[in-house]
């Protein structure tokens, strides 16, 4: 993709689309398949820069990974020759690129390997906090240090000799939880992670799928060391975080009808649908299959305009990656939206609170930043503007969607960052603007399910938003 993305106000939007594979699940599939006791075929792999960094990391550790099928956006079917729990020492440093998931989860894997390794990342990743994995892995007996300033990478690891631990996460982070559980596979005895709030549970589900017993009691997850991963084939569902961009655009586009097929509907990730329904969206999901421990199905959205709400509390980790596009939704909604409890946004690929507020203001929206969120007084017409992605894929895509609703032209600079999670985004953006005119597509009945596992405290609205 060119590094500038030019977007004009959309005349039409909708149709049917499938989005590329889930980023979180693709990382984990490659990692767990690499540790399994035989070959595993991964279908629906996300060939984005982040996930390819995980493939390169595993190859650097001696894992043979064949590409079985190459699509227009890259390799989507892989054969990972799992080699059991012992990997080879790498011949050089391992470059995690922009990918926090690669760095933090690989730190957990490498903590279990009796050799020295060094994980490096790009400028953005080199500013992100790594103390959060260094501390628990050190408690398990790993020699690991963050060699950059202020507990940032490079991570220098000499693994092996781990002991199980019980660790209470200071922040709700699936990456840190996963790093500890992966290290726990190599540790003696039991390793328990206690999370302050429910975070995405793909690691636990995929460990179970690979025949590793885990025990989840509320927000405590335990794994016993010494278990072996049985090789299994795995199919990755579409990424709900990518689908979210189109769901918001459709929900805010009166008269539009959109179906997103075969997308992941894991309840620890699908809070976005509930929040959109609270904002008045006419939205439905239907779980079609439940393969590999992950629910998947279709999402349908009928556009009819949105209204402001309060977003905070337990649901935040569930929708953390969707908050930039939710902020755009809020600017397009009537009334005020308050986002709170989301300070983690400040340590993502960029400070997403500052980036979103700056860009929304440049487009004429009324936004106030707080340390852990923002207040958006929606309904002011958006104007096309030049906005920066700050090198952050989700900021770039959120503002491409904002451009569909703005007068004139919106230019997103440094939009090449989108390749981190959504190769093919620009083509999909164009295809969705060729939607059939209203009335050409049959409507589907609407029953919206709420995500199951977050408390109703502070985030519950008026239900499914159906008519
Ligand atoms: C991810 C967890 C989240 C999320 C990131 C992917 C994962 O990060 O923001 O995009 O795959 O585990 P944190 O664990 O830092 O919250």
Short mmCIF file of C-alpha atoms in Angstrom, two decimals, residues 32-442:
data_model
loop_
_atom_site.label_atom_id
_atom_site.label_comp_id
_atom_site.label_asym_id
_atom_site.label_seq_id
_atom_site.Cartn_x
_atom_site.Cartn_y
_atom_site.Cartn_z
CA UNK A 32 2.02 -23.54 19.84
CA UNK A 33 2.33 -25.49 16.58
CA UNK A 34 6.10 -24.93 16.75
CA UNK A 35 6.19 -26.48 20.21
CA UNK A 36 3.92 -29.39 19.29
CA UNK A 37 5.12 -32.92 18.69
CA UNK A 38 4.56 -33.07 14.92
CA UNK A 39 3.34 -31.18 11.85
CA UNK A 40 0.39 -28.80 12.17
CA UNK A 41 -1.41 -27.20 9.27
CA UNK A 42 -2.64 -23.68 9.95
CA UNK A 43 -5.39 -22.42 7.64
CA UNK A 44 -6.60 -18.82 7.60
CA UNK A 45 -3.29 -17.55 8.99
CA UNK A 46 -3.04 -13.74 8.95
CA UNK A 47 -0.12 -12.84 6.68
CA UNK A 48 0.41 -9.44 8.27
CA UNK A 49 3.78 -7.97 9.23
CA UNK A 50 3.19 -8.71 12.93
CA UNK A 51 2.33 -12.38 12.45
CA UNK A 52 5.10 -12.84 9.88
CA UNK A 53 7.50 -11.58 12.57
CA UNK A 54 6.38 -14.53 14.71
CA UNK A 55 6.94 -16.93 11.79
CA UNK A 56 10.43 -15.48 11.27
CA UNK A 57 11.16 -15.76 15.00
CA UNK A 58 10.21 -19.42 15.07
CA UNK A 59 12.23 -20.11 11.93
CA UNK A 60 15.22 -18.42 13.59
CA UNK A 61 14.78 -20.94 16.42
CA UNK A 62 15.03 -23.88 14.04
CA UNK A 63 11.35 -24.52 13.29
CA UNK A 64 10.63 -25.46 9.69
CA UNK A 65 7.55 -23.62 8.43
CA UNK A 66 6.35 -24.26 4.86
CA UNK A 67 3.93 -22.06 2.95
CA UNK A 68 1.22 -24.31 1.52
CA UNK A 69 -0.87 -21.60 -0.08
CA UNK A 70 -0.19 -18.01 -1.03
CA UNK A 71 -3.15 -15.66 -1.58
CA UNK A 72 -3.27 -12.08 -2.87
CA UNK A 73 -2.46 -10.80 0.61
CA UNK A 74 0.26 -13.34 1.42
CA UNK A 75 0.72 -16.84 2.84
CA UNK A 76 -2.51 -17.97 4.48
CA UNK A 77 -1.93 -21.71 4.79
CA UNK A 78 1.16 -22.88 6.62
CA UNK A 79 2.62 -26.21 7.61
CA UNK A 80 4.49 -25.85 10.86
CA UNK A 81 6.80 -28.76 11.63
CA UNK A 82 6.43 -28.80 15.39
CA UNK A 83 9.58 -29.97 17.07
CA UNK A 84 8.56 -30.48 20.62
CA UNK A 85 9.54 -28.22 23.46
CA UNK A 86 13.25 -27.80 22.68
CA UNK A 87 14.15 -25.15 20.12
CA UNK A 88 17.58 -24.29 18.64
CA UNK A 89 19.64 -21.35 19.80
CA UNK A 90 19.28 -18.51 17.28
CA UNK A 91 22.35 -17.36 15.38
CA UNK A 92 21.54 -13.67 15.86
CA UNK A 93 19.05 -11.37 17.51
CA UNK A 94 15.35 -11.92 16.84
CA UNK A 95 13.52 -8.95 15.31
CA UNK A 96 9.93 -8.64 16.52
CA UNK A 97 9.31 -5.58 14.32
CA UNK A 98 6.27 -3.65 15.55
CA UNK A 99 4.74 -6.63 17.31
CA UNK A 100 4.24 -6.50 21.07
CA UNK A 101 2.53 -9.90 20.93
CA UNK A 102 5.59 -11.49 19.29
CA UNK A 103 7.98 -9.97 21.80
CA UNK A 104 6.02 -10.64 24.96
CA UNK A 105 4.80 -14.15 24.11
CA UNK A 106 8.17 -15.20 22.67
CA UNK A 107 9.77 -14.01 25.91
CA UNK A 108 7.64 -16.63 27.68
CA UNK A 109 8.71 -19.35 25.23
CA UNK A 110 12.38 -18.35 25.38
CA UNK A 111 12.29 -18.31 29.17
CA UNK A 112 11.94 -22.07 28.87
CA UNK A 113 14.90 -22.55 26.52
CA UNK A 114 18.36 -23.19 27.94
CA UNK A 115 20.19 -20.77 25.64
CA UNK A 116 20.75 -17.06 25.28
CA UNK A 117 18.55 -14.96 23.02
CA UNK A 118 17.96 -11.29 22.36
CA UNK A 119 14.65 -9.80 21.18
CA UNK A 120 14.65 -6.43 19.43
CA UNK A 121 11.88 -4.32 17.91
CA UNK A 122 11.24 -1.21 15.84
CA UNK A 123 11.16 2.32 17.30
CA UNK A 124 7.57 2.01 18.48
CA UNK A 125 8.07 -1.39 20.12
CA UNK A 126 11.29 -0.10 21.68
CA UNK A 127 9.24 2.46 23.60
CA UNK A 128 6.69 0.00 24.98
CA UNK A 129 6.88 -1.33 28.55
CA UNK A 130 8.59 -4.72 28.94
CA UNK A 131 9.02 -4.67 32.73
CA UNK A 132 5.60 -6.29 32.81
CA UNK A 133 7.06 -9.54 31.38
CA UNK A 134 10.52 -9.22 32.90
CA UNK A 135 9.15 -9.21 36.45
CA UNK A 136 7.08 -12.43 36.38
CA UNK A 137 9.59 -14.35 34.25
CA UNK A 138 12.34 -13.35 36.68
CA UNK A 139 10.15 -14.61 39.53
CA UNK A 140 10.04 -17.97 37.72
CA UNK A 141 13.84 -18.15 37.68
CA UNK A 142 14.56 -16.86 34.17
CA UNK A 143 17.54 -14.59 33.66
CA UNK A 144 15.94 -11.82 31.65
CA UNK A 145 16.59 -8.12 31.41
CA UNK A 146 15.22 -5.21 29.45
CA UNK A 147 18.36 -3.62 28.06
CA UNK A 148 16.69 -0.47 26.71
CA UNK A 149 15.96 2.68 28.71
CA UNK A 150 13.07 2.55 31.20
CA UNK A 151 12.44 -1.20 31.04
CA UNK A 152 12.09 -1.29 27.29
CA UNK A 153 13.57 -3.76 24.82
CA UNK A 154 15.99 -5.25 23.68
CA UNK A 155 15.10 -8.18 25.89
CA UNK A 156 18.06 -10.35 26.81
CA UNK A 157 17.05 -13.80 27.93
CA UNK A 158 18.88 -16.84 29.20
CA UNK A 159 16.19 -19.39 29.92
CA UNK A 160 15.84 -22.75 31.56
CA UNK A 161 15.47 -24.03 35.13
CA UNK A 162 12.06 -22.41 35.64
CA UNK A 163 9.89 -22.92 38.68
CA UNK A 164 6.14 -22.46 38.76
CA UNK A 165 4.82 -19.36 40.45
CA UNK A 166 1.62 -17.59 41.36
CA UNK A 167 1.58 -14.14 39.83
CA UNK A 168 -0.98 -11.36 40.16
CA UNK A 169 -0.95 -9.20 37.06
CA UNK A 170 -0.78 -5.49 37.91
CA UNK A 171 -2.37 -4.66 34.53
CA UNK A 172 -5.02 -6.58 32.61
CA UNK A 173 -2.86 -7.84 29.76
CA UNK A 174 -3.42 -10.98 27.69
CA UNK A 175 0.12 -10.73 26.39
CA UNK A 176 1.64 -10.86 29.86
CA UNK A 177 -0.76 -13.58 31.00
CA UNK A 178 0.17 -15.60 27.93
CA UNK A 179 3.92 -15.11 28.41
CA UNK A 180 3.61 -16.51 31.94
CA UNK A 181 1.43 -19.47 30.89
CA UNK A 182 3.85 -20.32 28.05
CA UNK A 183 6.79 -20.17 30.45
CA UNK A 184 4.70 -22.30 32.82
CA UNK A 185 4.78 -25.14 30.27
CA UNK A 186 8.54 -25.39 30.89
CA UNK A 187 8.43 -24.83 34.67
CA UNK A 188 8.38 -27.36 37.45
CA UNK A 189 5.08 -27.58 39.30
CA UNK A 190 2.17 -25.27 38.74
CA UNK A 191 2.02 -21.75 37.44
CA UNK A 192 -0.97 -19.60 38.22
CA UNK A 193 -1.77 -16.20 36.77
CA UNK A 194 -4.35 -13.99 38.42
CA UNK A 195 -5.71 -11.25 36.20
CA UNK A 196 -7.48 -8.16 37.55
CA UNK A 197 -10.06 -8.30 34.74
CA UNK A 198 -10.88 -10.87 32.08
CA UNK A 199 -8.64 -10.56 29.04
CA UNK A 200 -8.73 -12.43 25.73
CA UNK A 201 -8.39 -16.14 26.43
CA UNK A 202 -7.01 -17.45 23.13
CA UNK A 203 -3.90 -18.89 24.78
CA UNK A 204 -5.90 -20.94 27.28
CA UNK A 205 -8.27 -22.16 24.55
CA UNK A 206 -5.47 -23.07 22.19
CA UNK A 207 -3.46 -24.85 24.89
CA UNK A 208 -6.53 -26.99 25.58
CA UNK A 209 -6.90 -27.61 21.84
CA UNK A 210 -3.30 -28.85 21.77
CA UNK A 211 -4.22 -31.20 24.66
CA UNK A 212 -2.59 -29.21 27.45
CA UNK A 213 -4.70 -29.10 30.61
CA UNK A 214 -5.30 -25.67 32.04
CA UNK A 215 -7.56 -24.76 34.89
CA UNK A 216 -9.54 -21.53 34.87
CA UNK A 217 -11.29 -20.43 38.06
CA UNK A 218 -12.73 -16.97 37.56
CA UNK A 219 -9.77 -14.82 36.74
CA UNK A 220 -7.17 -17.36 37.92
CA UNK A 221 -5.59 -19.55 35.28
CA UNK A 222 -3.30 -22.46 36.14
CA UNK A 223 -1.08 -24.64 33.99
CA UNK A 224 1.17 -27.50 35.11
CA UNK A 225 4.64 -27.74 33.62
CA UNK A 226 5.95 -30.76 31.77
CA UNK A 227 2.91 -31.28 29.54
CA UNK A 228 3.41 -32.02 25.85
CA UNK A 229 1.53 -30.32 23.02
CA UNK A 230 -0.12 -32.76 20.62
CA UNK A 231 0.10 -31.57 17.02
CA UNK A 232 -3.29 -30.56 15.59
CA UNK A 233 -4.42 -28.69 12.49
CA UNK A 234 -5.98 -25.35 13.22
CA UNK A 235 -8.20 -22.93 11.29
CA UNK A 236 -7.98 -19.27 12.26
CA UNK A 237 -11.24 -17.27 12.14
CA UNK A 238 -11.45 -13.74 10.72
CA UNK A 239 -10.26 -10.98 13.01
CA UNK A 240 -13.09 -9.23 14.86
CA UNK A 241 -10.76 -6.28 15.48
CA UNK A 242 -10.45 -5.84 11.69
CA UNK A 243 -14.19 -6.43 11.23
CA UNK A 244 -14.82 -3.65 13.76
CA UNK A 245 -13.77 -0.96 11.26
CA UNK A 246 -16.44 -2.07 8.82
CA UNK A 247 -19.04 -2.68 11.52
CA UNK A 248 -18.68 0.89 12.77
CA UNK A 249 -18.78 2.35 9.26
CA UNK A 250 -21.93 0.35 8.50
CA UNK A 251 -23.61 1.18 11.80
CA UNK A 252 -23.08 4.90 11.24
CA UNK A 253 -24.24 4.80 7.63
CA UNK A 254 -28.04 5.05 7.50
CA UNK A 255 -29.64 2.56 5.16
CA UNK A 256 -26.53 0.43 4.75
CA UNK A 257 -26.52 -3.34 5.09
CA UNK A 258 -23.31 -5.21 5.77
CA UNK A 259 -22.52 -8.87 6.44
CA UNK A 260 -19.10 -9.92 7.70
CA UNK A 261 -18.63 -13.66 7.32
CA UNK A 262 -16.60 -16.20 9.27
CA UNK A 263 -15.27 -13.91 11.93
CA UNK A 264 -14.06 -14.86 15.41
CA UNK A 265 -16.81 -14.42 18.02
CA UNK A 266 -14.89 -15.39 21.15
CA UNK A 267 -16.79 -13.70 24.01
CA UNK A 268 -13.58 -12.17 25.37
CA UNK A 269 -13.23 -10.27 22.08
CA UNK A 270 -16.75 -9.54 20.88
CA UNK A 271 -17.60 -6.74 23.32
CA UNK A 272 -17.46 -4.34 20.38
CA UNK A 273 -20.78 -5.74 19.13
CA UNK A 274 -22.40 -5.14 22.47
CA UNK A 275 -21.06 -1.60 22.72
CA UNK A 276 -22.22 -0.78 19.20
CA UNK A 277 -25.66 -2.16 20.06
CA UNK A 278 -25.70 0.09 23.13
CA UNK A 279 -24.97 3.01 20.84
CA UNK A 280 -28.14 2.11 18.98
CA UNK A 281 -26.68 0.00 16.18
CA UNK A 282 -28.84 -2.64 14.58
CA UNK A 283 -26.36 -5.48 14.80
CA UNK A 284 -26.47 -9.26 14.99
CA UNK A 285 -24.02 -12.10 15.34
CA UNK A 286 -24.61 -15.77 14.83
CA UNK A 287 -22.13 -18.41 15.87
CA UNK A 288 -21.88 -20.98 13.10
CA UNK A 289 -19.07 -23.25 14.26
CA UNK A 290 -16.91 -23.63 17.28
CA UNK A 291 -13.70 -25.12 15.87
CA UNK A 292 -10.38 -25.27 17.68
CA UNK A 293 -12.04 -23.91 20.79
CA UNK A 294 -12.89 -20.60 19.11
CA UNK A 295 -16.41 -19.53 18.21
CA UNK A 296 -16.84 -18.15 14.71
CA UNK A 297 -19.73 -16.94 12.61
CA UNK A 298 -21.26 -13.99 10.84
CA UNK A 299 -22.01 -10.43 11.84
CA UNK A 300 -24.71 -8.36 10.17
CA UNK A 301 -25.14 -4.63 10.58
CA UNK A 302 -27.94 -2.37 9.38
CA UNK A 303 -26.95 1.27 9.44
CA UNK A 304 -29.24 3.68 11.18
CA UNK A 305 -27.12 6.16 13.11
CA UNK A 306 -25.60 6.06 16.57
CA UNK A 307 -25.93 7.78 19.93
CA UNK A 308 -23.35 8.56 22.61
CA UNK A 309 -22.78 6.31 25.65
CA UNK A 310 -20.37 5.75 28.54
CA UNK A 311 -17.70 3.10 27.96
CA UNK A 312 -15.59 1.93 30.90
CA UNK A 313 -15.08 -0.74 33.54
CA UNK A 314 -14.66 -4.46 32.99
CA UNK A 315 -15.34 -4.39 29.26
CA UNK A 316 -12.27 -2.30 28.46
CA UNK A 317 -9.77 -5.19 27.97
CA UNK A 318 -12.35 -6.89 25.73
CA UNK A 319 -12.52 -3.87 23.39
CA UNK A 320 -9.09 -2.34 23.95
CA UNK A 321 -8.03 -2.62 20.30
CA UNK A 322 -11.39 -1.28 19.08
CA UNK A 323 -11.34 1.94 21.10
CA UNK A 324 -9.79 4.08 18.32
CA UNK A 325 -12.60 3.15 15.92
CA UNK A 326 -15.14 3.46 18.75
CA UNK A 327 -13.93 7.03 19.27
CA UNK A 328 -14.64 7.68 15.59
CA UNK A 329 -18.07 6.10 16.09
CA UNK A 330 -18.60 8.47 19.02
CA UNK A 331 -17.74 11.50 16.87
CA UNK A 332 -20.35 10.33 14.35
CA UNK A 333 -22.95 9.69 17.07
CA UNK A 334 -25.49 12.12 18.46
CA UNK A 335 -24.69 13.10 22.05
CA UNK A 336 -21.73 12.62 24.33
CA UNK A 337 -19.55 9.54 24.68
CA UNK A 338 -17.18 9.14 27.62
CA UNK A 339 -14.40 6.54 27.41
CA UNK A 340 -12.65 5.85 30.71
CA UNK A 341 -10.44 3.19 32.41
CA UNK A 342 -8.41 2.85 29.22
CA UNK A 343 -4.99 4.21 30.24
CA UNK A 344 -3.42 1.16 28.53
CA UNK A 345 -4.17 2.94 25.24
CA UNK A 346 -1.26 5.24 26.03
CA UNK A 347 1.25 2.36 25.74
CA UNK A 348 0.03 0.75 22.53
CA UNK A 349 1.81 1.11 19.16
CA UNK A 350 1.46 4.83 19.81
CA UNK A 351 -0.31 6.84 22.52
CA UNK A 352 -3.73 6.10 21.07
CA UNK A 353 -5.58 8.59 23.29
CA UNK A 354 -3.42 11.49 22.09
CA UNK A 355 -3.42 10.28 18.46
CA UNK A 356 -7.20 9.85 18.29
CA UNK A 357 -7.90 13.18 20.00
CA UNK A 358 -5.47 15.08 17.75
CA UNK A 359 -6.86 13.55 14.56
CA UNK A 360 -10.52 13.88 15.51
CA UNK A 361 -9.96 17.55 16.35
CA UNK A 362 -8.20 18.08 13.01
CA UNK A 363 -11.41 16.80 11.40
CA UNK A 364 -13.58 19.22 13.38
CA UNK A 365 -14.78 16.95 16.21
CA UNK A 366 -15.24 18.11 19.79
CA UNK A 367 -12.91 15.95 21.93
CA UNK A 368 -11.38 16.30 25.37
CA UNK A 369 -8.59 13.99 26.53
CA UNK A 370 -8.34 12.58 30.03
CA UNK A 371 -5.45 10.51 31.38
CA UNK A 372 -7.38 7.27 30.84
CA UNK A 373 -9.75 8.09 28.01
CA UNK A 374 -11.64 10.91 26.38
CA UNK A 375 -14.95 12.72 26.13
CA UNK A 376 -16.36 13.13 22.66
CA UNK A 377 -19.33 15.39 22.01
CA UNK A 378 -20.58 13.82 18.81
CA UNK A 379 -22.66 15.02 15.93
CA UNK A 380 -20.44 17.86 14.63
CA UNK A 381 -19.96 17.36 10.87
CA UNK A 382 -16.49 16.01 10.08
CA UNK A 383 -14.24 17.80 7.60
CA UNK A 384 -11.63 16.06 5.49
CA UNK A 385 -8.11 16.74 6.78
CA UNK A 386 -4.55 15.47 6.66
CA UNK A 387 -4.14 13.15 9.62
CA UNK A 388 -1.19 11.02 10.65
CA UNK A 389 -1.27 7.34 11.56
CA UNK A 390 1.64 7.88 13.97
CA UNK A 391 2.91 4.61 12.51
CA UNK A 392 -0.02 2.81 14.17
CA UNK A 393 -2.14 0.46 12.05
CA UNK A 394 -5.34 0.95 14.03
CA UNK A 395 -5.09 4.74 13.99
CA UNK A 396 -4.61 4.64 10.20
CA UNK A 397 -7.67 2.42 9.67
CA UNK A 398 -9.87 4.31 12.15
CA UNK A 399 -9.22 7.56 10.28
CA UNK A 400 -9.71 6.00 6.87
CA UNK A 401 -13.20 5.11 8.14
CA UNK A 402 -13.67 8.64 9.54
CA UNK A 403 -12.83 9.90 6.03
CA UNK A 404 -15.87 8.04 4.64
CA UNK A 405 -18.05 10.45 6.63
CA UNK A 406 -16.09 13.70 6.16
CA UNK A 407 -16.67 16.48 3.62
CA UNK A 408 -13.89 16.67 1.06
CA UNK A 409 -10.78 14.56 1.13
CA UNK A 410 -9.10 12.91 4.11
CA UNK A 411 -5.46 11.94 3.73
CA UNK A 412 -4.01 9.45 6.19
CA UNK A 413 -0.23 9.72 6.15
CA UNK A 414 2.10 6.80 6.98
CA UNK A 415 -0.76 4.46 6.14
CA UNK A 416 1.65 1.65 5.24
CA UNK A 417 1.38 0.77 8.95
CA UNK A 418 -1.93 -0.93 8.12
CA UNK A 419 0.05 -3.94 6.85
CA UNK A 420 0.83 -4.72 10.50
CA UNK A 421 -2.63 -6.25 10.94
CA UNK A 422 -4.78 -5.89 7.82
CA UNK A 423 -3.15 -6.55 4.45
CA UNK A 424 -5.79 -5.83 1.80
CA UNK A 425 -7.54 -3.11 3.85
CA UNK A 426 -7.45 -0.54 1.05
CA UNK A 427 -8.97 -2.95 -1.47
CA UNK A 428 -11.72 -3.88 0.99
CA UNK A 429 -12.39 -0.19 1.67
CA UNK A 430 -12.93 0.36 -2.05
CA UNK A 431 -15.00 -2.79 -2.55
CA UNK A 432 -17.39 -1.87 0.27
CA UNK A 433 -18.13 1.47 -1.41
CA UNK A 434 -19.45 -0.39 -4.44
CA UNK A 435 -22.29 -1.70 -2.33
CA UNK A 436 -25.55 -2.45 -4.10
CA UNK A 437 -28.04 0.37 -3.75
CA UNK A 438 -30.40 0.17 -0.79
CA UNK A 439 -33.05 -2.52 -1.15
CA UNK A 440 -31.03 -4.76 -3.44
CA UNK A 441 -30.00 -7.06 -0.61
CA UNK A 442 -32.32 -9.10 1.55
#
